Amino acid sequence: MAVTRRGYIFSAFLSSVLCVLLIVVALSSDSWVVSLATTNVQVSDSELRYGLFRGELILRNLATPNINTLYMTCISNVNACALSCKTDADARIAEVEALAAGFRPSPACLSITDVDDTDPLEKPPVISYAFYVSVITILCAQLFVAVTAAGLAILNATKNPTEPIFGLPGCLWTNVATACLGCIVMLMFGIYWLTSGLNEHLALAYIALGTYEAGPGLGYSYWLLIVSILCAVGNIALIQIRAYLLERDPPPPMIKVENHSDGTIFLY
């Protein structure tokens, strides 16, 4: 009987499921950027963290911390995204518009935004809207190909024989695409973090206006992408190892009918 070594394919399926879960967590969680926010007039260091959609700002000016939700607010016509803790949508838009224009909005987490245009900022403390949309688009593409890789893996782990075209070759190349897209996102965000000034102003008025001094870093949401890339690379290795072992295995014995003249019936 031919050895199929389907355990390798099933292991690739389990790894693909883990890869999908990691990408979903990275996309939806709120810890791409984490930072302390320090000033002399607070009980202890304040904290902030945010992801691609929301975040949280914990101000510790008093003994009881003041917890505020941060909203990623984007305005396409000014090519700007920034974080705002304003409780009203119009106030958040007004705050981001002010930051994009280099003006100083009131950072307090209220329902209104007052803007001071007499002392403009040297550089608008915002995130590029095009960059932001590109990161989310590539992450969604990575998630799609990772789901496809998982589907092809379980299809080939349960079907006999394995699919010739959309099966293992497709599973192999979707994992290659998953790893490549993950690397692209990490490089894009990492380079942007280092070169755009985002690591200094954090696209947040409290930090950009100098109200608090930041101690920023990249959070676990970003670093989870490394694990998802390793899962995809591991799947590639499993599929290639399986192919190598199948090629190394000796072929099944061949029965030569011409050597049997006694009328024996052979079943194939």
PDB file of C-alpha atoms in Angstrom:
ATOM      1  CA  MET A   1       0.000   0.000   0.000  1.00  0.00           C
ATOM      2  CA  ALA A   2       1.269   3.466  -0.899  1.00  0.00           C
ATOM      3  CA  VAL A   3       2.220   5.703   2.013  1.00  0.00           C
ATOM      4  CA  THR A   4       0.353   9.039   1.805  1.00  0.00           C
ATOM      5  CA  ARG A   5       1.798  10.718   4.909  1.00  0.00           C
ATOM      6  CA  ARG A   6      -1.375  12.742   5.428  1.00  0.00           C
ATOM      7  CA  GLY A   7      -0.268  13.642   8.945  1.00  0.00           C
ATOM      8  CA  TYR A   8       1.933  16.342   7.444  1.00  0.00           C
ATOM      9  CA  ILE A   9      -1.035  17.846   5.595  1.00  0.00           C
ATOM     10  CA  PHE A  10      -3.227  17.750   8.690  1.00  0.00           C
ATOM     11  CA  SER A  11      -0.454  19.418  10.701  1.00  0.00           C
ATOM     12  CA  ALA A  12      -0.331  22.133   8.047  1.00  0.00           C
ATOM     13  CA  PHE A  13      -4.081  22.588   8.459  1.00  0.00           C
ATOM     14  CA  LEU A  14      -3.772  23.065  12.221  1.00  0.00           C
ATOM     15  CA  SER A  15      -0.945  25.544  11.709  1.00  0.00           C
ATOM     16  CA  SER A  16      -3.042  27.390   9.103  1.00  0.00           C
ATOM     17  CA  VAL A  17      -5.917  27.706  11.559  1.00  0.00           C
ATOM     18  CA  LEU A  18      -3.515  29.196  14.119  1.00  0.00           C
ATOM     19  CA  CYS A  19      -2.221  31.565  11.433  1.00  0.00           C
ATOM     20  CA  VAL A  20      -5.767  32.740  10.644  1.00  0.00           C
ATOM     21  CA  LEU A  21      -6.521  33.335  14.329  1.00  0.00           C
ATOM     22  CA  LEU A  22      -3.326  35.343  14.783  1.00  0.00           C
ATOM     23  CA  ILE A  23      -4.114  37.582  11.813  1.00  0.00           C
ATOM     24  CA  VAL A  24      -7.666  38.161  13.082  1.00  0.00           C
ATOM     25  CA  VAL A  25      -6.353  39.105  16.528  1.00  0.00           C
ATOM     26  CA  ALA A  26      -3.722  41.419  15.034  1.00  0.00           C
ATOM     27  CA  LEU A  27      -6.308  43.104  12.824  1.00  0.00           C
ATOM     28  CA  SER A  28      -8.938  43.601  15.515  1.00  0.00           C
ATOM     29  CA  SER A  29      -6.939  44.138  18.719  1.00  0.00           C
ATOM     30  CA  ASP A  30      -5.964  47.506  20.157  1.00  0.00           C
ATOM     31  CA  SER A  31      -2.247  47.173  20.863  1.00  0.00           C
ATOM     32  CA  TRP A  32      -0.350  48.081  17.720  1.00  0.00           C
ATOM     33  CA  VAL A  33       1.037  51.122  19.543  1.00  0.00           C
ATOM     34  CA  VAL A  34       1.537  51.264  23.312  1.00  0.00           C
ATOM     35  CA  SER A  35       2.989  54.058  25.384  1.00  0.00           C
ATOM     36  CA  LEU A  36       3.298  55.627  28.774  1.00  0.00           C
ATOM     37  CA  ALA A  37       2.300  59.280  29.062  1.00  0.00           C
ATOM     38  CA  THR A  38       4.172  61.137  31.768  1.00  0.00           C
ATOM     39  CA  THR A  39       3.878  64.591  33.247  1.00  0.00           C
ATOM     40  CA  ASN A  40       4.772  66.188  36.564  1.00  0.00           C
ATOM     41  CA  VAL A  41       1.189  66.719  37.734  1.00  0.00           C
ATOM     42  CA  GLN A  42      -0.110  63.177  37.931  1.00  0.00           C
ATOM     43  CA  VAL A  43      -0.254  60.467  40.549  1.00  0.00           C
ATOM     44  CA  SER A  44       1.425  57.856  38.300  1.00  0.00           C
ATOM     45  CA  ASP A  45       2.203  57.366  34.638  1.00  0.00           C
ATOM     46  CA  SER A  46      -0.766  57.460  32.319  1.00  0.00           C
ATOM     47  CA  GLU A  47      -1.116  54.765  29.676  1.00  0.00           C
ATOM     48  CA  LEU A  48      -2.347  54.620  26.119  1.00  0.00           C
ATOM     49  CA  ARG A  49      -2.665  51.928  23.512  1.00  0.00           C
ATOM     50  CA  TYR A  50      -4.406  51.701  20.201  1.00  0.00           C
ATOM     51  CA  GLY A  51      -4.839  49.491  17.193  1.00  0.00           C
ATOM     52  CA  LEU A  52      -6.102  50.027  13.682  1.00  0.00           C
ATOM     53  CA  PHE A  53      -9.610  50.981  14.807  1.00  0.00           C
ATOM     54  CA  ARG A  54      -9.774  51.819  18.503  1.00  0.00           C
ATOM     55  CA  GLY A  55      -7.716  52.239  21.619  1.00  0.00           C
ATOM     56  CA  GLU A  56      -7.732  53.356  25.206  1.00  0.00           C
ATOM     57  CA  LEU A  57      -6.264  56.295  27.084  1.00  0.00           C
ATOM     58  CA  ILE A  58      -5.935  55.949  30.862  1.00  0.00           C
ATOM     59  CA  LEU A  59      -5.181  59.272  32.523  1.00  0.00           C
ATOM     60  CA  ARG A  60      -3.892  59.067  36.097  1.00  0.00           C
ATOM     61  CA  ASN A  61      -3.942  62.696  37.090  1.00  0.00           C
ATOM     62  CA  LEU A  62      -5.942  61.790  40.200  1.00  0.00           C
ATOM     63  CA  ALA A  63      -6.083  58.778  42.472  1.00  0.00           C
ATOM     64  CA  THR A  64      -8.989  57.433  40.411  1.00  0.00           C
ATOM     65  CA  PRO A  65      -7.876  56.827  36.798  1.00  0.00           C
ATOM     66  CA  ASN A  66      -9.884  58.414  34.016  1.00  0.00           C
ATOM     67  CA  ILE A  67     -10.416  55.867  31.234  1.00  0.00           C
ATOM     68  CA  ASN A  68     -11.209  57.175  27.744  1.00  0.00           C
ATOM     69  CA  THR A  69     -11.846  55.356  24.473  1.00  0.00           C
ATOM     70  CA  LEU A  70      -9.678  56.382  21.544  1.00  0.00           C
ATOM     71  CA  TYR A  71     -11.202  56.353  18.069  1.00  0.00           C
ATOM     72  CA  MET A  72      -9.121  56.119  14.896  1.00  0.00           C
ATOM     73  CA  THR A  73     -10.653  58.893  12.811  1.00  0.00           C
ATOM     74  CA  CYS A  74      -9.772  59.241   9.128  1.00  0.00           C
ATOM     75  CA  ILE A  75     -10.557  61.990   6.642  1.00  0.00           C
ATOM     76  CA  SER A  76      -9.743  61.039   3.072  1.00  0.00           C
ATOM     77  CA  ASN A  77      -9.858  64.527   1.533  1.00  0.00           C
ATOM     78  CA  VAL A  78      -7.004  65.733   3.754  1.00  0.00           C
ATOM     79  CA  ASN A  79      -5.162  62.360   3.657  1.00  0.00           C
ATOM     80  CA  ALA A  80      -5.050  62.145   7.435  1.00  0.00           C
ATOM     81  CA  CYS A  81      -5.887  59.757  10.251  1.00  0.00           C
ATOM     82  CA  ALA A  82      -5.421  60.425  13.957  1.00  0.00           C
ATOM     83  CA  LEU A  83      -6.610  59.276  17.367  1.00  0.00           C
ATOM     84  CA  SER A  84      -9.271  61.216  19.205  1.00  0.00           C
ATOM     85  CA  CYS A  85     -10.928  60.670  22.557  1.00  0.00           C
ATOM     86  CA  LYS A  86     -13.731  63.141  21.850  1.00  0.00           C
ATOM     87  CA  THR A  87     -17.147  61.733  22.688  1.00  0.00           C
ATOM     88  CA  ASP A  88     -18.865  63.247  19.640  1.00  0.00           C
ATOM     89  CA  ALA A  89     -18.160  62.183  16.049  1.00  0.00           C
ATOM     90  CA  ASP A  90     -18.196  65.739  14.692  1.00  0.00           C
ATOM     91  CA  ALA A  91     -15.774  66.836  17.404  1.00  0.00           C
ATOM     92  CA  ARG A  92     -13.419  63.986  16.462  1.00  0.00           C
ATOM     93  CA  ILE A  93     -13.498  65.023  12.810  1.00  0.00           C
ATOM     94  CA  ALA A  94     -12.825  68.650  13.770  1.00  0.00           C
ATOM     95  CA  GLU A  95      -9.863  67.550  15.899  1.00  0.00           C
ATOM     96  CA  VAL A  96      -8.303  65.499  13.103  1.00  0.00           C
ATOM     97  CA  GLU A  97      -8.849  68.306  10.585  1.00  0.00           C
ATOM     98  CA  ALA A  98      -7.085  70.710  12.951  1.00  0.00           C
ATOM     99  CA  LEU A  99      -4.140  68.342  13.456  1.00  0.00           C
ATOM    100  CA  ALA A 100      -3.874  67.760   9.688  1.00  0.00           C
ATOM    101  CA  ALA A 101      -3.720  71.523   9.138  1.00  0.00           C
ATOM    102  CA  GLY A 102      -1.042  71.869  11.814  1.00  0.00           C
ATOM    103  CA  PHE A 103      -3.296  73.680  14.272  1.00  0.00           C
ATOM    104  CA  ARG A 104      -3.709  72.959  17.964  1.00  0.00           C
ATOM    105  CA  PRO A 105      -7.055  71.437  18.999  1.00  0.00           C
ATOM    106  CA  SER A 106      -8.093  71.166  22.625  1.00  0.00           C
ATOM    107  CA  PRO A 107      -7.004  67.662  23.718  1.00  0.00           C
ATOM    108  CA  ALA A 108      -9.593  67.196  26.486  1.00  0.00           C
ATOM    109  CA  CYS A 109     -11.945  64.243  26.027  1.00  0.00           C
ATOM    110  CA  LEU A 110     -15.104  66.325  25.690  1.00  0.00           C
ATOM    111  CA  SER A 111     -17.913  66.560  23.134  1.00  0.00           C
ATOM    112  CA  ILE A 112     -16.552  69.720  21.481  1.00  0.00           C
ATOM    113  CA  THR A 113     -13.266  70.745  19.858  1.00  0.00           C
ATOM    114  CA  ASP A 114     -11.772  74.191  20.218  1.00  0.00           C
ATOM    115  CA  VAL A 115      -8.944  75.041  17.819  1.00  0.00           C
ATOM    116  CA  ASP A 116      -6.047  77.441  18.341  1.00  0.00           C
ATOM    117  CA  ASP A 117      -4.670  78.519  14.946  1.00  0.00           C
ATOM    118  CA  THR A 118      -2.308  81.179  16.280  1.00  0.00           C
ATOM    119  CA  ASP A 119       0.575  78.838  17.099  1.00  0.00           C
ATOM    120  CA  PRO A 120       0.794  76.193  14.362  1.00  0.00           C
ATOM    121  CA  LEU A 121       2.668  72.942  14.814  1.00  0.00           C
ATOM    122  CA  GLU A 122       5.868  72.390  12.893  1.00  0.00           C
ATOM    123  CA  LYS A 123       4.633  69.130  11.329  1.00  0.00           C
ATOM    124  CA  PRO A 124       1.049  67.796  11.216  1.00  0.00           C
ATOM    125  CA  PRO A 125       0.920  64.945  13.769  1.00  0.00           C
ATOM    126  CA  VAL A 126      -1.236  62.568  11.718  1.00  0.00           C
ATOM    127  CA  ILE A 127      -1.034  59.199   9.974  1.00  0.00           C
ATOM    128  CA  SER A 128      -1.257  59.104   6.192  1.00  0.00           C
ATOM    129  CA  TYR A 129      -4.735  58.008   5.119  1.00  0.00           C
ATOM    130  CA  ALA A 130      -3.303  56.190   2.071  1.00  0.00           C
ATOM    131  CA  PHE A 131      -0.840  54.326   4.285  1.00  0.00           C
ATOM    132  CA  TYR A 132      -3.551  53.405   6.780  1.00  0.00           C
ATOM    133  CA  VAL A 133      -5.873  52.037   4.083  1.00  0.00           C
ATOM    134  CA  SER A 134      -2.979  50.126   2.480  1.00  0.00           C
ATOM    135  CA  VAL A 135      -2.082  48.389   5.759  1.00  0.00           C
ATOM    136  CA  ILE A 136      -5.672  47.274   6.360  1.00  0.00           C
ATOM    137  CA  THR A 137      -6.092  46.140   2.739  1.00  0.00           C
ATOM    138  CA  ILE A 138      -2.930  44.017   2.791  1.00  0.00           C
ATOM    139  CA  LEU A 139      -3.870  42.546   6.176  1.00  0.00           C
ATOM    140  CA  CYS A 140      -7.299  41.565   4.819  1.00  0.00           C
ATOM    141  CA  ALA A 141      -5.609  40.018   1.760  1.00  0.00           C
ATOM    142  CA  GLN A 142      -3.291  38.069   4.072  1.00  0.00           C
ATOM    143  CA  LEU A 143      -6.286  36.843   6.046  1.00  0.00           C
ATOM    144  CA  PHE A 144      -8.047  35.741   2.841  1.00  0.00           C
ATOM    145  CA  VAL A 145      -5.119  33.694   1.513  1.00  0.00           C
ATOM    146  CA  ALA A 146      -4.524  32.210   4.982  1.00  0.00           C
ATOM    147  CA  VAL A 147      -8.156  31.014   5.095  1.00  0.00           C
ATOM    148  CA  THR A 148      -7.737  29.611   1.584  1.00  0.00           C
ATOM    149  CA  ALA A 149      -4.576  27.772   2.652  1.00  0.00           C
ATOM    150  CA  ALA A 150      -6.408  26.247   5.627  1.00  0.00           C
ATOM    151  CA  GLY A 151      -9.297  25.150   3.398  1.00  0.00           C
ATOM    152  CA  LEU A 152      -6.982  23.518   0.862  1.00  0.00           C
ATOM    153  CA  ALA A 153      -5.045  21.773   3.638  1.00  0.00           C
ATOM    154  CA  ILE A 154      -8.116  20.158   5.193  1.00  0.00           C
ATOM    155  CA  LEU A 155      -9.404  19.240   1.719  1.00  0.00           C
ATOM    156  CA  ASN A 156      -6.224  17.336   0.947  1.00  0.00           C
ATOM    157  CA  ALA A 157      -5.993  15.828   4.425  1.00  0.00           C
ATOM    158  CA  THR A 158      -9.416  14.205   4.032  1.00  0.00           C
ATOM    159  CA  LYS A 159      -9.671  13.475   0.311  1.00  0.00           C
ATOM    160  CA  ASN A 160      -8.123  10.484  -1.428  1.00  0.00           C
ATOM    161  CA  PRO A 161      -6.291  11.075  -3.678  1.00  0.00           C
ATOM    162  CA  THR A 162      -5.085  14.573  -2.988  1.00  0.00           C
ATOM    163  CA  GLU A 163      -6.234  17.303  -5.353  1.00  0.00           C
ATOM    164  CA  PRO A 164      -3.725  17.732  -8.221  1.00  0.00           C
ATOM    165  CA  ILE A 165      -4.076  21.480  -8.909  1.00  0.00           C
ATOM    166  CA  PHE A 166      -6.044  23.321  -6.243  1.00  0.00           C
ATOM    167  CA  GLY A 167      -4.782  20.991  -3.560  1.00  0.00           C
ATOM    168  CA  LEU A 168      -1.197  20.739  -2.366  1.00  0.00           C
ATOM    169  CA  PRO A 169       0.314  23.113  -4.972  1.00  0.00           C
ATOM    170  CA  GLY A 170      -2.396  25.633  -4.149  1.00  0.00           C
ATOM    171  CA  CYS A 171      -1.853  25.075  -0.427  1.00  0.00           C
ATOM    172  CA  LEU A 172       1.877  25.617  -0.890  1.00  0.00           C
ATOM    173  CA  TRP A 173       1.549  28.868  -2.829  1.00  0.00           C
ATOM    174  CA  THR A 174      -1.177  30.331  -0.618  1.00  0.00           C
ATOM    175  CA  ASN A 175       1.146  29.835   2.345  1.00  0.00           C
ATOM    176  CA  VAL A 176       3.928  31.555   0.410  1.00  0.00           C
ATOM    177  CA  ALA A 177       1.543  34.461  -0.270  1.00  0.00           C
ATOM    178  CA  THR A 178       0.495  34.558   3.408  1.00  0.00           C
ATOM    179  CA  ALA A 179       4.098  34.833   4.568  1.00  0.00           C
ATOM    180  CA  CYS A 180       4.965  37.469   1.952  1.00  0.00           C
ATOM    181  CA  LEU A 181       1.942  39.649   2.748  1.00  0.00           C
ATOM    182  CA  GLY A 182       2.697  39.434   6.465  1.00  0.00           C
ATOM    183  CA  CYS A 183       6.283  40.542   5.830  1.00  0.00           C
ATOM    184  CA  ILE A 184       5.041  43.446   3.708  1.00  0.00           C
ATOM    185  CA  VAL A 185       2.727  44.691   6.473  1.00  0.00           C
ATOM    186  CA  MET A 186       5.438  44.429   9.127  1.00  0.00           C
ATOM    187  CA  LEU A 187       7.984  46.231   6.961  1.00  0.00           C
ATOM    188  CA  MET A 188       5.509  48.943   5.969  1.00  0.00           C
ATOM    189  CA  PHE A 189       4.410  49.679   9.517  1.00  0.00           C
ATOM    190  CA  GLY A 190       7.888  49.342  10.997  1.00  0.00           C
ATOM    191  CA  ILE A 191       9.501  51.673   8.459  1.00  0.00           C
ATOM    192  CA  TYR A 192       6.646  54.159   8.763  1.00  0.00           C
ATOM    193  CA  TRP A 193       6.957  54.036  12.550  1.00  0.00           C
ATOM    194  CA  LEU A 194      10.657  54.897  12.388  1.00  0.00           C
ATOM    195  CA  THR A 195      10.665  57.471   9.589  1.00  0.00           C
ATOM    196  CA  SER A 196       7.368  59.364   9.699  1.00  0.00           C
ATOM    197  CA  GLY A 197       7.519  60.802  13.215  1.00  0.00           C
ATOM    198  CA  LEU A 198       4.644  58.600  14.388  1.00  0.00           C
ATOM    199  CA  ASN A 199       6.843  57.268  17.195  1.00  0.00           C
ATOM    200  CA  GLU A 200       7.158  60.838  18.499  1.00  0.00           C
ATOM    201  CA  HIS A 201       3.661  62.330  18.236  1.00  0.00           C
ATOM    202  CA  LEU A 202       1.618  59.058  18.176  1.00  0.00           C
ATOM    203  CA  ALA A 203      -1.059  60.910  16.128  1.00  0.00           C
ATOM    204  CA  LEU A 204      -2.635  61.910  19.431  1.00  0.00           C
ATOM    205  CA  ALA A 205      -3.215  65.494  20.532  1.00  0.00           C
ATOM    206  CA  TYR A 206      -2.164  64.891  24.153  1.00  0.00           C
ATOM    207  CA  ILE A 207       1.310  63.802  22.963  1.00  0.00           C
ATOM    208  CA  ALA A 208       1.600  66.020  19.881  1.00  0.00           C
ATOM    209  CA  LEU A 209       0.842  69.189  21.840  1.00  0.00           C
ATOM    210  CA  GLY A 210       3.373  68.356  24.542  1.00  0.00           C
ATOM    211  CA  THR A 211       0.796  67.889  27.291  1.00  0.00           C
ATOM    212  CA  TYR A 212       2.374  64.518  28.083  1.00  0.00           C
ATOM    213  CA  GLU A 213       5.748  63.024  27.267  1.00  0.00           C
ATOM    214  CA  ALA A 214       5.531  59.652  25.559  1.00  0.00           C
ATOM    215  CA  GLY A 215       7.440  56.429  26.103  1.00  0.00           C
ATOM    216  CA  PRO A 216       6.235  54.645  22.958  1.00  0.00           C
ATOM    217  CA  GLY A 217       6.679  51.168  21.543  1.00  0.00           C
ATOM    218  CA  LEU A 218       5.067  48.660  19.213  1.00  0.00           C
ATOM    219  CA  GLY A 219       2.589  46.379  21.000  1.00  0.00           C
ATOM    220  CA  TYR A 220       1.720  42.705  20.750  1.00  0.00           C
ATOM    221  CA  SER A 221      -0.795  43.229  17.917  1.00  0.00           C
ATOM    222  CA  TYR A 222       2.100  44.107  15.622  1.00  0.00           C
ATOM    223  CA  TRP A 223       4.408  41.349  16.804  1.00  0.00           C
ATOM    224  CA  LEU A 224       1.734  38.667  16.404  1.00  0.00           C
ATOM    225  CA  LEU A 225       2.301  38.981  12.668  1.00  0.00           C
ATOM    226  CA  ILE A 226       5.750  37.423  13.126  1.00  0.00           C
ATOM    227  CA  VAL A 227       4.128  34.290  14.551  1.00  0.00           C
ATOM    228  CA  SER A 228       1.618  34.169  11.685  1.00  0.00           C
ATOM    229  CA  ILE A 229       4.508  34.387   9.202  1.00  0.00           C
ATOM    230  CA  LEU A 230       6.317  31.553  11.011  1.00  0.00           C
ATOM    231  CA  CYS A 231       3.141  29.441  10.833  1.00  0.00           C
ATOM    232  CA  ALA A 232       2.971  29.948   7.066  1.00  0.00           C
ATOM    233  CA  VAL A 233       6.682  29.159   6.669  1.00  0.00           C
ATOM    234  CA  GLY A 234       6.178  26.034   8.795  1.00  0.00           C
ATOM    235  CA  ASN A 235       3.362  24.925   6.502  1.00  0.00           C
ATOM    236  CA  ILE A 236       5.634  25.337   3.487  1.00  0.00           C
ATOM    237  CA  ALA A 237       8.254  23.201   5.218  1.00  0.00           C
ATOM    238  CA  LEU A 238       5.713  20.479   6.097  1.00  0.00           C
ATOM    239  CA  ILE A 239       4.443  20.235   2.527  1.00  0.00           C
ATOM    240  CA  GLN A 240       7.948  20.146   1.088  1.00  0.00           C
ATOM    241  CA  ILE A 241       9.132  17.545   3.615  1.00  0.00           C
ATOM    242  CA  ARG A 242       6.133  15.362   2.734  1.00  0.00           C
ATOM    243  CA  ALA A 243       6.953  15.643  -0.961  1.00  0.00           C
ATOM    244  CA  TYR A 244      10.587  14.733  -0.286  1.00  0.00           C
ATOM    245  CA  LEU A 245       9.643  11.693   1.807  1.00  0.00           C
ATOM    246  CA  LEU A 246       7.216  10.452  -0.842  1.00  0.00           C
ATOM    247  CA  GLU A 247       9.906  10.698  -3.501  1.00  0.00           C
ATOM    248  CA  ARG A 248      12.366   8.867  -1.267  1.00  0.00           C
ATOM    249  CA  ASP A 249       9.985   5.982  -0.501  1.00  0.00           C
ATOM    250  CA  PRO A 250      10.530   2.901  -2.685  1.00  0.00           C
ATOM    251  CA  PRO A 251       7.864   2.343  -5.357  1.00  0.00           C
ATOM    252  CA  PRO A 252       5.221  -0.326  -4.726  1.00  0.00           C
ATOM    253  CA  PRO A 253       6.062  -3.793  -6.094  1.00  0.00           C
ATOM    254  CA  MET A 254       5.051  -4.367  -9.715  1.00  0.00           C
ATOM    255  CA  ILE A 255       3.489  -7.664 -10.734  1.00  0.00           C
ATOM    256  CA  LYS A 256       4.524  -8.772 -14.197  1.00  0.00           C
ATOM    257  CA  VAL A 257       1.619 -10.668 -15.698  1.00  0.00           C
ATOM    258  CA  GLU A 258       3.793 -12.249 -18.414  1.00  0.00           C
ATOM    259  CA  ASN A 259       5.675 -14.194 -15.729  1.00  0.00           C
ATOM    260  CA  HIS A 260       2.505 -16.040 -14.707  1.00  0.00           C
ATOM    261  CA  SER A 261       1.101 -18.518 -17.215  1.00  0.00           C
ATOM    262  CA  ASP A 262      -1.097 -20.559 -14.867  1.00  0.00           C
ATOM    263  CA  GLY A 263      -4.250 -18.541 -15.491  1.00  0.00           C
ATOM    264  CA  THR A 264      -4.117 -16.680 -12.154  1.00  0.00           C
ATOM    265  CA  ILE A 265      -6.528 -13.726 -12.082  1.00  0.00           C
ATOM    266  CA  PHE A 266      -4.917 -10.470 -10.935  1.00  0.00           C
ATOM    267  CA  LEU A 267      -6.943  -7.658  -9.518  1.00  0.00           C
ATOM    268  CA  TYR A 268      -5.751  -4.083  -9.881  1.00  0.00           C
TER     269      TYR A 268
END
